[in-house]
Tab-separated table of C-alpha atoms and ligand atoms in Angstrom:
chain	number	residue	atom	x	y	z
A	1	MET	CA	20.292	-18.349	-2.372
A	2	SER	CA	17.725	-15.758	-3.489
A	3	PHE	CA	16.196	-15.652	-0.032
A	4	VAL	CA	14.756	-12.197	-0.623
A	5	PHE	CA	11.986	-13.831	-2.651
A	6	ASP	CA	10.916	-16.047	0.258
A	7	GLU	CA	9.101	-13.069	1.786
A	8	LEU	CA	6.715	-12.854	-1.165
A	9	VAL	CA	3.600	-14.784	-0.278
A	10	GLY	CA	1.595	-16.613	-2.931
A	11	GLN	CA	3.536	-15.139	-5.879
A	12	GLU	CA	5.348	-18.251	-7.144
A	13	HIS	CA	4.318	-17.492	-10.743
A	14	ILE	CA	6.370	-14.281	-10.862
A	15	ILE	CA	9.244	-15.305	-8.586
A	16	ASP	CA	10.570	-17.682	-11.254
A	17	ILE	CA	10.588	-14.890	-13.826
A	18	LEU	CA	12.391	-12.488	-11.485
A	19	LYS	CA	14.958	-15.090	-10.477
A	20	SER	CA	15.890	-15.965	-14.038
A	21	ALA	CA	15.960	-12.287	-15.047
A	22	ALA	CA	18.379	-11.578	-12.201
A	23	ALA	CA	20.495	-14.567	-13.234
A	24	ASP	CA	20.474	-13.459	-16.884
A	25	SER	CA	21.418	-9.905	-15.988
A	26	ARG	CA	24.587	-11.270	-14.442
A	27	THR	CA	25.896	-13.179	-17.427
A	28	GLY	CA	26.354	-9.944	-19.343
A	29	SER	CA	25.120	-11.532	-22.570
A	30	GLU	CA	22.031	-10.211	-24.328
A	31	SER	CA	19.572	-11.837	-22.019
A	32	GLN	CA	16.158	-13.260	-22.660
A	33	GLU	CA	14.529	-12.284	-19.426
A	34	MET	CA	16.192	-9.059	-18.422
A	35	THR	CA	14.795	-5.721	-19.506
A	36	HIS	CA	15.190	-2.248	-18.065
A	37	ALA	CA	11.572	-1.304	-17.399
A	38	TRP	CA	9.192	-3.374	-15.294
A	39	LEU	CA	5.687	-2.740	-14.053
A	40	PHE	CA	4.439	-4.563	-10.958
A	41	THR	CA	0.683	-4.454	-10.478
A	42	GLY	CA	-1.506	-6.066	-7.852
A	43	PRO	CA	-4.227	-5.271	-5.332
A	44	PRO	CA	-3.280	-3.450	-2.116
A	45	GLY	CA	-1.449	-5.784	0.223
A	46	SER	CA	-0.403	-8.235	-2.467
A	47	GLY	CA	3.149	-6.994	-1.963
A	48	ARG	CA	3.879	-5.331	-5.303
A	49	SER	CA	6.486	-3.004	-3.836
A	50	SER	CA	8.034	-5.830	-1.777
A	51	ALA	CA	8.399	-7.789	-5.011
A	52	ALA	CA	10.054	-4.825	-6.728
A	53	VAL	CA	12.457	-4.269	-3.834
A	54	ALA	CA	13.345	-7.988	-3.682
A	55	PHE	CA	14.117	-7.872	-7.412
A	56	ALA	CA	16.302	-4.797	-6.891
A	57	GLN	CA	18.213	-6.707	-4.219
A	58	ALA	CA	18.632	-9.728	-6.483
A	59	LEU	CA	20.069	-7.464	-9.186
A	60	ILE	CA	22.747	-5.892	-7.029
A	61	CYS	CA	23.571	-8.739	-4.632
A	62	PRO	CA	26.607	-10.913	-5.456
A	63	ASN	CA	24.501	-13.925	-4.411
A	64	GLN	CA	21.371	-13.000	-6.370
A	65	GLY	CA	19.466	-11.720	-3.364
A	66	CYS	CA	20.705	-13.430	-0.212
A	67	GLY	CA	18.956	-10.822	1.961
A	68	THR	CA	21.798	-10.695	4.464
A	69	CYS	CA	24.811	-9.147	2.740
A	70	ASN	CA	25.706	-5.468	2.807
A	71	GLU	CA	24.317	-4.838	-0.660
A	72	CYS	CA	20.977	-6.455	0.103
A	73	GLN	CA	20.518	-4.643	3.375
A	74	SER	CA	21.634	-1.216	2.224
A	75	ALA	CA	19.283	-1.497	-0.770
A	76	VAL	CA	16.294	-1.639	1.588
A	77	THR	CA	17.387	1.046	4.016
A	78	GLY	CA	18.197	3.535	1.274
A	79	GLY	CA	21.941	3.375	1.870
A	80	HIS	CA	22.920	1.750	-1.425
A	81	PRO	CA	24.374	4.209	-3.958
A	82	ASP	CA	22.760	2.404	-6.914
A	83	VAL	CA	19.278	1.799	-5.533
A	84	GLU	CA	16.610	4.482	-5.130
A	85	ILE	CA	13.283	3.656	-3.574
A	86	ILE	CA	10.739	6.359	-4.269
A	87	ARG	CA	7.902	6.359	-1.765
A	88	THR	CA	5.370	9.080	-2.327
A	89	GLU	CA	3.993	10.775	0.713
A	90	GLY	CA	1.904	13.279	-1.199
A	91	LEU	CA	-1.099	12.693	-3.424
A	92	SER	CA	0.898	13.042	-6.639
A	93	ILE	CA	4.417	12.902	-8.062
A	94	LYS	CA	5.076	16.190	-9.809
A	95	VAL	CA	7.255	16.820	-12.818
A	96	GLU	CA	9.804	18.841	-10.794
A	97	GLU	CA	10.281	15.904	-8.428
A	98	LEU	CA	10.742	13.561	-11.352
A	99	ARG	CA	13.290	15.824	-13.037
A	100	GLU	CA	15.251	15.981	-9.805
A	101	LEU	CA	15.195	12.197	-9.650
A	102	LEU	CA	16.393	11.924	-13.247
A	103	THR	CA	19.370	14.144	-12.509
A	104	ARG	CA	20.208	12.007	-9.492
A	105	VAL	CA	20.146	8.735	-11.410
A	106	ALA	CA	21.864	10.046	-14.537
A	107	TRP	CA	25.272	8.837	-13.351
A	108	ALA	CA	26.655	5.452	-14.260
A	109	PRO	CA	26.154	2.871	-11.521
A	110	SER	CA	28.918	3.133	-8.966
A	111	MET	CA	29.331	-0.609	-8.543
A	112	GLY	CA	29.417	-1.363	-12.258
A	113	GLY	CA	26.126	-3.264	-12.419
A	114	TRP	CA	22.731	-1.636	-12.561
A	115	ARG	CA	21.307	1.554	-11.209
A	116	ILE	CA	17.833	0.734	-9.975
A	117	VAL	CA	14.842	2.943	-9.268
A	118	VAL	CA	11.862	1.445	-7.457
A	119	MET	CA	8.827	3.715	-7.782
A	120	GLU	CA	6.192	2.503	-5.350
A	121	ASP	CA	3.358	4.708	-6.565
A	122	ALA	CA	3.750	5.086	-10.310
A	123	ASP	CA	-0.020	5.650	-10.424
A	124	ARG	CA	0.520	9.003	-8.722
A	125	LEU	CA	2.640	10.476	-11.515
A	126	THR	CA	1.074	13.595	-12.968
A	127	GLU	CA	0.766	13.503	-16.743
A	128	SER	CA	3.787	15.734	-17.316
A	129	ALA	CA	5.837	13.718	-14.820
A	130	ALA	CA	4.831	10.522	-16.614
A	131	ASN	CA	5.960	11.991	-19.931
A	132	ALA	CA	9.322	12.956	-18.471
A	133	LEU	CA	9.689	9.412	-17.133
A	134	LEU	CA	8.779	7.998	-20.525
A	135	LYS	CA	11.677	9.840	-22.135
A	136	ALA	CA	14.060	8.398	-19.551
A	137	ILE	CA	12.768	4.862	-20.109
A	138	GLU	CA	13.145	5.208	-23.875
A	139	GLU	CA	16.725	6.385	-23.657
A	140	PRO	CA	18.912	3.704	-25.246
A	141	GLY	CA	21.987	2.141	-23.720
A	142	THR	CA	21.240	3.187	-20.189
A	143	ARG	CA	22.181	1.058	-17.183
A	144	THR	CA	19.154	2.241	-15.224
A	145	VAL	CA	16.439	-0.281	-14.399
A	146	TRP	CA	12.974	1.097	-13.647
A	147	LEU	CA	10.750	-0.923	-11.332
A	148	LEU	CA	7.349	0.752	-11.317
A	149	CYS	CA	4.483	-0.284	-9.052
A	150	ALA	CA	0.773	0.489	-9.421
A	151	PRO	CA	-2.541	-1.096	-8.393
A	152	THR	CA	-3.626	-1.897	-11.972
A	153	LEU	CA	-2.420	-1.439	-15.557
A	154	HIS	CA	-5.039	1.270	-16.072
A	155	ASP	CA	-3.393	3.449	-13.444
A	156	VAL	CA	-0.381	3.986	-15.684
A	157	LEU	CA	-0.218	5.864	-18.992
A	158	PRO	CA	-0.515	3.472	-21.966
A	159	THR	CA	2.731	4.838	-23.417
A	160	ILE	CA	4.585	3.848	-20.266
A	161	ARG	CA	2.993	0.469	-19.763
A	162	SER	CA	3.663	-0.534	-23.362
A	163	ARG	CA	7.385	-0.143	-22.695
A	164	CYS	CA	7.407	-2.137	-19.479
A	165	ARG	CA	7.461	-5.820	-18.840
A	166	HIS	CA	4.302	-6.378	-16.829
A	167	LEU	CA	4.033	-8.631	-13.778
A	168	GLN	CA	0.657	-9.132	-12.146
A	169	LEU	CA	0.693	-10.111	-8.476
A	170	ARG	CA	-2.143	-12.112	-6.968
A	171	THR	CA	-3.972	-11.634	-3.730
A	172	PRO	CA	-2.453	-14.363	-1.561
A	173	SER	CA	-4.848	-16.947	-0.168
A	174	ILE	CA	-6.061	-16.601	3.424
A	175	GLU	CA	-4.316	-19.880	4.207
A	176	ALA	CA	-0.987	-18.568	2.843
A	177	VAL	CA	-1.259	-15.355	4.885
A	178	THR	CA	-2.158	-17.341	8.022
A	179	GLN	CA	0.930	-19.521	7.602
A	180	VAL	CA	3.233	-16.490	7.190
A	181	LEU	CA	1.841	-14.852	10.316
A	182	ILE	CA	2.377	-18.035	12.310
A	183	LYS	CA	5.839	-18.892	10.979
A	184	ARG	CA	7.395	-15.494	10.320
A	185	ASP	CA	5.771	-13.356	12.999
A	186	ASN	CA	5.167	-15.937	15.756
A	187	ILE	CA	1.474	-15.164	15.958
A	188	SER	CA	-0.836	-17.763	17.497
A	189	PRO	CA	-2.802	-19.877	14.988
A	190	THR	CA	-6.199	-18.595	16.193
A	191	MET	CA	-5.159	-14.955	15.955
A	192	ALA	CA	-3.399	-15.538	12.625
A	193	ASP	CA	-6.501	-17.144	11.172
A	194	PHE	CA	-8.732	-14.302	12.367
A	195	ALA	CA	-6.398	-11.562	11.120
A	196	ALA	CA	-5.815	-13.222	7.731
A	197	ARG	CA	-9.534	-13.786	7.229
A	198	VAL	CA	-10.754	-10.279	8.025
A	199	SER	CA	-7.846	-8.665	6.153
A	200	GLN	CA	-8.758	-10.658	3.033
A	201	GLY	CA	-5.233	-11.491	1.930
A	202	HIS	CA	-3.677	-8.116	2.785
A	203	ILE	CA	-0.549	-9.261	4.621
A	204	GLY	CA	0.520	-5.907	6.049
A	205	ARG	CA	-2.931	-5.212	7.397
A	206	ALA	CA	-3.244	-8.724	8.801
A	207	LYS	CA	0.002	-8.372	10.722
A	208	TYR	CA	-0.929	-4.902	11.974
A	209	LEU	CA	-4.250	-6.186	13.239
A	210	ALA	CA	-2.782	-9.330	14.797
A	211	THR	CA	-0.165	-7.411	16.752
A	212	ASN	CA	-2.157	-4.376	17.840
A	213	GLU	CA	-4.955	-4.625	20.401
A	214	LEU	CA	-6.088	-1.020	19.901
A	215	VAL	CA	-6.561	-1.607	16.176
A	216	ARG	CA	-8.568	-4.733	16.923
A	217	SER	CA	-10.829	-2.974	19.382
A	218	ASN	CA	-11.343	-0.119	16.908
A	219	ARG	CA	-12.326	-2.659	14.309
A	220	ARG	CA	-14.869	-4.175	16.685
A	221	VAL	CA	-16.493	-0.750	17.108
A	222	ILE	CA	-16.651	-0.241	13.330
A	223	MET	CA	-18.176	-3.678	12.780
A	224	GLN	CA	-20.972	-2.898	15.259
A	225	LEU	CA	-22.029	0.214	13.348
A	226	PRO	CA	-24.367	-1.581	10.890
A	227	LEU	CA	-26.352	-2.800	13.904
A	228	GLN	CA	-26.773	0.723	15.259
A	229	LEU	CA	-28.440	2.467	12.348
A	230	GLY	CA	-32.021	2.622	13.617
A	231	SER	CA	-32.560	6.324	12.944
A	232	LEU	CA	-31.024	9.174	10.966
A	233	ALA	CA	-29.593	10.616	14.172
A	234	GLU	CA	-27.823	7.320	14.770
A	235	ALA	CA	-26.573	7.333	11.179
A	236	PHE	CA	-24.909	10.722	11.677
A	237	LEU	CA	-23.417	9.507	14.933
A	238	ALA	CA	-22.063	6.377	13.225
A	239	ALA	CA	-20.408	8.504	10.524
A	240	GLN	CA	-18.746	10.643	13.168
A	241	THR	CA	-17.551	7.552	15.044
A	242	LEU	CA	-16.057	6.039	11.902
A	243	VAL	CA	-14.242	9.221	10.901
A	244	ASP	CA	-13.000	9.796	14.465
A	245	ILE	CA	-11.594	6.283	14.821
A	246	ALA	CA	-9.938	6.358	11.400
A	247	THR	CA	-8.437	9.784	12.051
A	248	GLU	CA	-7.144	8.767	15.457
A	249	GLU	CA	-5.480	5.665	14.051
A	250	ALA	CA	-3.897	7.577	11.189
A	251	THR	CA	-2.717	10.402	13.434
A	252	ALA	CA	-1.000	8.020	15.832
A	253	LEU	CA	0.845	6.494	12.893
A	254	SER	CA	1.922	9.740	11.300
A	255	GLU	CA	2.972	11.508	14.524
A	256	LEU	CA	5.388	8.714	15.253
A	257	ARG	CA	6.955	8.968	11.812
A	258	ASP	CA	6.934	12.796	11.714
A	259	GLU	CA	8.900	13.126	14.926
A	260	ARG	CA	11.532	10.631	13.870
A	261	GLU	CA	11.976	12.339	10.501
A	262	ILE	CA	12.406	15.823	11.930
A	263	GLU	CA	14.886	14.542	14.479
A	264	LYS	CA	16.898	12.818	11.773
A	265	LEU	CA	16.890	15.946	9.664
A	266	GLN	CA	18.040	18.142	12.527
A	267	GLU	CA	20.802	15.710	13.293
A	268	ALA	CA	21.915	15.836	9.681
A	269	TYR	CA	22.121	19.621	9.908
A	270	GLY	CA	23.830	19.512	13.286
A	271	LYS	CA	21.336	20.248	16.042
A	272	GLY	CA	22.040	23.515	17.816
A	273	ALA	CA	24.473	24.642	15.128
A	274	THR	CA	24.975	28.369	15.324
A	275	GLY	CA	26.407	29.087	11.878
A	276	ARG	CA	24.013	31.420	10.095
A	277	GLY	CA	23.904	29.475	6.830
A	278	MET	CA	23.368	26.250	8.709
A	279	ALA	CA	20.451	27.624	10.711
A	280	THR	CA	18.525	29.112	7.782
A	281	GLY	CA	19.259	26.060	5.621
A	282	ALA	CA	17.914	23.689	8.262
A	283	ALA	CA	14.861	25.849	8.954
A	284	LYS	CA	13.951	25.861	5.286
A	285	VAL	CA	14.303	22.099	4.901
A	286	VAL	CA	12.364	21.439	8.111
A	287	LYS	CA	9.580	23.645	6.790
A	288	GLU	CA	9.493	21.700	3.545
A	289	LEU	CA	9.431	18.435	5.431
A	290	GLU	CA	6.531	19.651	7.581
A	291	LYS	CA	4.595	20.515	4.451
A	292	GLU	CA	5.180	17.020	3.066
A	293	GLN	CA	4.175	15.489	6.374
A	294	LYS	CA	0.927	17.421	6.347
A	295	SER	CA	0.000	16.092	2.941
A	296	ARG	CA	0.937	12.586	4.015
A	297	ALA	CA	-1.239	12.908	7.127
A	298	THR	CA	-4.221	13.794	4.919
A	299	ARG	CA	-3.530	10.758	2.786
A	300	LEU	CA	-3.192	8.459	5.798
A	301	VAL	CA	-6.568	9.583	7.145
A	302	ARG	CA	-8.166	8.841	3.772
A	303	ASP	CA	-6.485	5.423	3.624
A	304	SER	CA	-7.648	4.707	7.140
A	305	ILE	CA	-11.281	5.654	6.360
A	306	ASP	CA	-11.070	3.523	3.249
A	307	GLY	CA	-9.905	0.583	5.364
A	308	ALA	CA	-12.840	1.075	7.752
A	309	LEU	CA	-15.283	1.161	4.819
A	310	LEU	CA	-13.783	-2.051	3.448
A	311	ASP	CA	-14.363	-3.639	6.850
A	312	LEU	CA	-17.973	-2.417	6.853
A	313	ALA	CA	-18.491	-3.883	3.393
A	314	THR	CA	-17.524	-7.323	4.698
A	315	PHE	CA	-20.453	-7.133	7.144
A	316	TYR	CA	-22.970	-6.688	4.308
A	317	ARG	CA	-21.136	-9.176	2.135
A	318	ASP	CA	-21.534	-11.797	4.861
A	319	ALA	CA	-25.197	-10.836	5.376
A	320	MET	CA	-25.759	-11.308	1.658
A	321	LEU	CA	-24.210	-14.795	1.749
A	322	ILE	CA	-26.506	-15.748	4.625
A	323	GLN	CA	-29.538	-14.336	2.785
A	324	VAL	CA	-28.829	-16.447	-0.293
A	325	GLY	CA	-28.213	-19.506	1.896
A	326	THR	CA	-24.433	-20.054	1.686
A	327	ALA	CA	-23.005	-19.190	5.048
A	328	GLU	CA	-19.897	-21.392	5.003
A	329	ALA	CA	-17.265	-18.857	3.957
A	330	LEU	CA	-18.107	-15.925	6.222
A	331	ILE	CA	-15.329	-13.385	6.659
A	332	ASN	CA	-16.686	-12.336	10.046
A	333	SER	CA	-17.433	-15.762	11.448
A	334	ASP	CA	-16.862	-14.356	14.935
A	335	MET	CA	-20.018	-12.233	14.418
A	336	GLN	CA	-22.121	-14.926	12.775
A	337	LYS	CA	-25.087	-14.695	15.209
A	338	GLN	CA	-25.337	-10.914	14.907
A	339	ILE	CA	-25.073	-10.948	11.139
A	340	GLU	CA	-27.676	-13.709	10.925
A	341	SER	CA	-30.173	-11.722	12.919
A	342	TYR	CA	-29.481	-8.680	10.737
A	343	ALA	CA	-29.902	-10.798	7.590
A	344	ALA	CA	-33.231	-12.136	8.819
A	345	LYS	CA	-34.675	-8.619	9.076
A	346	SER	CA	-33.646	-7.502	5.612
A	347	ILE	CA	-33.706	-8.754	2.017
A	348	SER	CA	-30.726	-9.551	-0.205
A	349	HIS	CA	-31.678	-6.883	-2.737
A	350	SER	CA	-31.342	-4.131	-0.155
A	351	THR	CA	-28.076	-5.646	1.112
A	352	ILE	CA	-26.626	-5.514	-2.407
A	353	ASN	CA	-27.572	-1.837	-2.607
A	354	LYS	CA	-25.708	-1.229	0.625
A	355	VAL	CA	-22.540	-2.884	-0.625
A	356	ASN	CA	-22.786	-0.729	-3.751
A	357	ALA	CA	-23.290	2.392	-1.642
A	358	ILE	CA	-20.052	1.608	0.189
A	359	ILE	CA	-18.184	1.100	-3.084
A	360	GLU	CA	-19.480	4.460	-4.338
A	361	ALA	CA	-18.440	6.214	-1.132
A	362	ARG	CA	-14.924	4.778	-1.474
A	363	GLU	CA	-14.713	6.062	-5.026
A	364	LYS	CA	-15.849	9.515	-3.942
A	365	LEU	CA	-13.224	9.577	-1.204
A	366	ALA	CA	-10.572	8.523	-3.699
A	367	HIS	CA	-11.548	11.596	-5.681
A	368	ASN	CA	-11.050	13.863	-2.679
A	369	SER	CA	-14.606	14.317	-1.461
A	370	ALA	CA	-14.947	15.594	2.109
A	371	PRO	CA	-14.621	12.554	4.420
A	372	LEU	CA	-17.268	13.343	7.044
A	373	VAL	CA	-19.962	14.463	4.598
A	374	THR	CA	-19.333	11.415	2.416
A	375	CYS	CA	-19.589	9.086	5.401
A	376	GLU	CA	-22.758	10.805	6.636
A	377	ALA	CA	-24.430	10.374	3.257
A	378	LEU	CA	-23.327	6.748	3.221
A	379	MET	CA	-24.572	5.966	6.728
A	380	CYS	CA	-27.965	7.510	5.880
A	381	GLN	CA	-28.165	5.145	2.902
A	382	LEU	CA	-27.154	2.193	5.061
A	383	ALA	CA	-29.799	3.135	7.646
A	384	ARG	CA	-32.563	2.765	5.065
A	385	ASN	CA	-34.145	-0.614	4.794
B	401	ZN	ZN1	22.817	-10.206	-0.769
């Protein structure tokens, strides 16, 4: 059994720990492996939240995570009374939201086992929210298991991380991602190899790219930008192109989700209901949802720009490899000729500066700098020789 762990790619070193913890938690005895606060860290795309959710399933499933039973399935869809998956749409998790969550999970588990909270973005807790969470984690004798996820240990308050068992996920190898795309998603070997390579071990992104022609053609446009930076005017144009493409991609994604959510909410309140209380209640909740959606849309655009900048960085990374004479492991092997001719006209020192400029721009964006202005400044730097 324990099929839920099969979805985790390249994480064998932590799967064993999770499996034996789930087994221990079942025996009822004071277990070696089981503890009630866990912290999953790993780079984007390594699957830290998938690992946490799989562990939640293993804890509540009668077969230790078969993936097919009622318990396993309802845990993922949010229908299980003892499993809460907290996905943050906004930029932060505020203390009010956390208090509300604590009230919700204060009850004893309905099925007699564990009550489990998966928090996908523990790095977004505000300081006061983190302190409220800390108190809950420290509470003795509770049947609540906290599965927190964050990119790195440093993204979580030291007081919290010291009380959690820490599991570090790895970036899966390109080969491992390629195999999953071929076997699980029926993607052709050539496409799987391309998508795994350019996504650098980010499984979600690799699949998205492999199955979406528009995303691939957008990526091609982005990857041509370094070759079109002959003048400052072209640099400004390139910045606009990058921001436009990223925004368009993010908007398409969020519109789809927004519509579905509002529909679901209206259904829950009875669409077309005429009762006065019903109407004002629904209107208020829809308004709140729209506010959340707006903040998520902003975040998606930022994520999308960040993804485009990461792609751009791989161009200069490859150019650098060619300049120092090791061109075997190019990420963009499909563009080898173009990158070679770029590399021939420049020197490795200036290429390194360009990679650094991209890293700096990503950091600025992560700290809420204005996207277009940041990209314009970056493109002007990249246009310099
Ligand atoms: Zn199951």
